[in-house]
XYZ file of C-alpha atoms in Angstrom:
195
model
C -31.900 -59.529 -14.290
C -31.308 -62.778 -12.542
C -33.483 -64.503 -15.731
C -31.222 -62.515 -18.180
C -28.223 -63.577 -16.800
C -29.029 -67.390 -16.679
C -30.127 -67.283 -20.058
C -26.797 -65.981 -21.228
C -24.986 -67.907 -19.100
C -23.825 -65.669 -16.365
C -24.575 -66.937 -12.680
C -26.592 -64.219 -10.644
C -24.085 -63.797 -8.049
C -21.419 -62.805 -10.396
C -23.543 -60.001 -11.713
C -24.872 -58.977 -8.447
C -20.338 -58.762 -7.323
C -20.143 -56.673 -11.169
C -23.070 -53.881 -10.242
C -21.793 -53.784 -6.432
C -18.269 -53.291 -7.807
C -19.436 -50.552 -10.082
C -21.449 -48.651 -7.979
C -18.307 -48.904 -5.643
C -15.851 -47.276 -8.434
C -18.671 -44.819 -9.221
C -18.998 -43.461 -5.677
C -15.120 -43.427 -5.515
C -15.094 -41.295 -8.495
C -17.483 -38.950 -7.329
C -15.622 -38.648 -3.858
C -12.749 -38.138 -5.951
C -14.288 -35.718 -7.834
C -15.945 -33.460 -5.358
C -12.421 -33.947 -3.441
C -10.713 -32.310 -7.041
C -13.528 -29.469 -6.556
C -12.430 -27.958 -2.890
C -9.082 -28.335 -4.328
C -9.565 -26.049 -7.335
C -11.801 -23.863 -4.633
C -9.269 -23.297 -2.408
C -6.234 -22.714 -5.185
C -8.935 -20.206 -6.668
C -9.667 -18.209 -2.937
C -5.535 -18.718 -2.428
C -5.078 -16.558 -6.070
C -7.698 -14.287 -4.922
C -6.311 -13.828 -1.559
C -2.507 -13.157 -2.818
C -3.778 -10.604 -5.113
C -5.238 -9.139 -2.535
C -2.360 -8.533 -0.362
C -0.485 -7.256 -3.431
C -2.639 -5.094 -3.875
C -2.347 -3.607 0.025
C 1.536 -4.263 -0.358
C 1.356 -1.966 -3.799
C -1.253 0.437 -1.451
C 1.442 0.877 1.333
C 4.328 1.668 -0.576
C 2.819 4.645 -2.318
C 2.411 6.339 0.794
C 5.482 7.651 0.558
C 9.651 7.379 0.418
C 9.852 6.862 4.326
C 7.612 3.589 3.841
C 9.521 2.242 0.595
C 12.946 3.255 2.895
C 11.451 1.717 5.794
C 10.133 -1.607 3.895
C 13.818 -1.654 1.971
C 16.005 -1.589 5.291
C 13.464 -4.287 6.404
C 14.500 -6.134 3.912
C 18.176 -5.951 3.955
C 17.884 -6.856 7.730
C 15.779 -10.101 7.000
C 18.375 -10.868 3.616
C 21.377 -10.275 6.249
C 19.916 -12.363 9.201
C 19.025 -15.437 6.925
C 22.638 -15.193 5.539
C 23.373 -16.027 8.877
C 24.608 -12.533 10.119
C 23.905 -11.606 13.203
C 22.829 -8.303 13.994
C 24.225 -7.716 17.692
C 27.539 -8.753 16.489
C 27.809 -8.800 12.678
C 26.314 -5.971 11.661
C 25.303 -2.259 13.057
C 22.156 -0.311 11.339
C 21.527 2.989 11.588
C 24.793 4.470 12.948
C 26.045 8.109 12.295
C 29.242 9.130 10.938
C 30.411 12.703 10.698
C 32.157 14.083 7.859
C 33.394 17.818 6.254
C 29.904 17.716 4.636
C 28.003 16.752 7.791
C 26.333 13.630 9.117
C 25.780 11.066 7.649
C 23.417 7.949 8.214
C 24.089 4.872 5.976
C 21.407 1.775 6.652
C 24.526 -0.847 8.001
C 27.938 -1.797 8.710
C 29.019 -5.005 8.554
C 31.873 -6.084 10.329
C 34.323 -7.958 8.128
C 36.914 -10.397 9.687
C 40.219 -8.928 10.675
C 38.279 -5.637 11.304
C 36.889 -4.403 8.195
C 33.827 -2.427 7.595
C 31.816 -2.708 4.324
C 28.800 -0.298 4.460
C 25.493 -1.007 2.545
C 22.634 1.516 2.335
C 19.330 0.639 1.006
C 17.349 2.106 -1.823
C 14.054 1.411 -2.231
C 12.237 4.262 -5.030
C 9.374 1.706 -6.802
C 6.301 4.669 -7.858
C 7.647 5.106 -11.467
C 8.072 0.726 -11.019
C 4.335 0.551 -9.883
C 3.731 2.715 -12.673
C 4.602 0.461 -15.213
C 3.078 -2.402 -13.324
C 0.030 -0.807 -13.209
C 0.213 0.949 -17.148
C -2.440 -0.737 -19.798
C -0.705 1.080 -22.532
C 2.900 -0.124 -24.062
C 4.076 3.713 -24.437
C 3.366 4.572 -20.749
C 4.942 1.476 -19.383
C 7.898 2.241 -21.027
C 8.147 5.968 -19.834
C 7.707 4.415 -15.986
C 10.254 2.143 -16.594
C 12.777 4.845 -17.785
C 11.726 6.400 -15.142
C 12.264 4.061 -12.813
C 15.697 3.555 -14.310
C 16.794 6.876 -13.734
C 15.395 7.356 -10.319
C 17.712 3.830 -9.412
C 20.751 5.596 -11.325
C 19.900 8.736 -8.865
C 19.660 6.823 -6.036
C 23.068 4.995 -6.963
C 25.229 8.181 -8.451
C 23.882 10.073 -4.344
C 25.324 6.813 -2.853
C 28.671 6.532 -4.487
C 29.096 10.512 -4.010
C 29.156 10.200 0.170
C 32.183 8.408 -0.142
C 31.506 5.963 3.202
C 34.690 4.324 2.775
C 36.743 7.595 3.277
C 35.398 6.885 6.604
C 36.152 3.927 7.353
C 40.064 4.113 6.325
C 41.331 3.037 9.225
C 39.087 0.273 9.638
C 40.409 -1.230 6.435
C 36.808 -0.551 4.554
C 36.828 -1.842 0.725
C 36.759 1.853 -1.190
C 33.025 0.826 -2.282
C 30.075 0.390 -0.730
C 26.836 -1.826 -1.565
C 23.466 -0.320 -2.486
C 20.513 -3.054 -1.360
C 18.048 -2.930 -3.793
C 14.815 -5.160 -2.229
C 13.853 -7.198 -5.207
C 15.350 -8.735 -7.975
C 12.408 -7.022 -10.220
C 13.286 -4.078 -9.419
C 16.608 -3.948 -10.427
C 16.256 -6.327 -13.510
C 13.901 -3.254 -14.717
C 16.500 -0.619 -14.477
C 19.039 -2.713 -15.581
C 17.164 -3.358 -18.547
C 16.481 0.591 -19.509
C 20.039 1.665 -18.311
C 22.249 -1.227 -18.352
């Protein structure tokens, strides 16, 4: 090589810098490369991984309405806590409150400056939503989804017709009260069948 490059002019050391600096990107590359690899590996076990604890979430919730009520209230608490409500002082769950048609047992109470009450009950019915999640066929997917519409129109027409705010009259409650749906999905889905 070193007869080569003095015959075309190009001193031996120069050459000798050119391979070394080659040799140098080429073994970057390759770090670079294998470095690209665990990357993909890991985003690939990561994908694998959060399907599946969808999978067990999905699993868990079709055991049954006390687990969907239980996983909804869960919810609201978390949703209420990171809106910076406090549940010692800003909010009461689980309370009872008798009426002419008996107890009942809405999921919290806020308490509302100036001594206010607003009442919020979760629902949380998602087999007819798994359903359609899980459907491979267009028609059957649709028929979960109405479904799951009506069951969230159920759930809703049950809530309005307990009347909480009768209540909480002299409390100066709002003559409504909130149904927490946990999930954005799941309400985009009935509002989509039943708007």
């Amino acid at each position: 090589a070193g007869v080569l490059s003095e015959q075309a002019g190009i001193p031996a050391d120069t050459l000798a810098k050119f391979e070394a600096q080659t040799q140098a990107i080429e073994k970057a590359r390759a770090e670079e490369s294998g470095g690209l690899r665990a990357q993909i590996a890991a985003l690939m076990q990561a994908s694998v991984d959060t399907q599946s604890e969808a999978r067990k979430l999905s699993a868990a919730l079709r055991r049954g309405a006390g687990v969907q009520g239980r996983w909804g209230e869960q919810t609201l608490r978390n949703v209420l806590e990171a809106a910076g409500i406090n549940r010692r002082f800003d909010f009461v769950e689980q309370f009872s409150v008798d009426t002419d048609e008996g107890r009942r047992r809405p999921d919290v109470k806020v308490m509302m400056p100036g001594g206010g009450v607003f009442v919020i009950d979760a629902k949380c019915s998602l087999n007819a939503y798994l359903d359609a999640q899980e459907a491979v066929e267009d028609l059957a997917r649709d028929a979960a989804l109405t479904r799951h519409a009506q069951s969230v129109r159920t759930h809703m027409t049950g809530l309005s017709s307990k009347a909480y705010w009768d209540q909480f009259q002299k409390e100066s409650s709002p003559d409504f009260v909130a149904m927490f749906v946990p999930g954005d999905g799941f309400l985009a889905a009935a509002l989509d069948r039943a708007p």
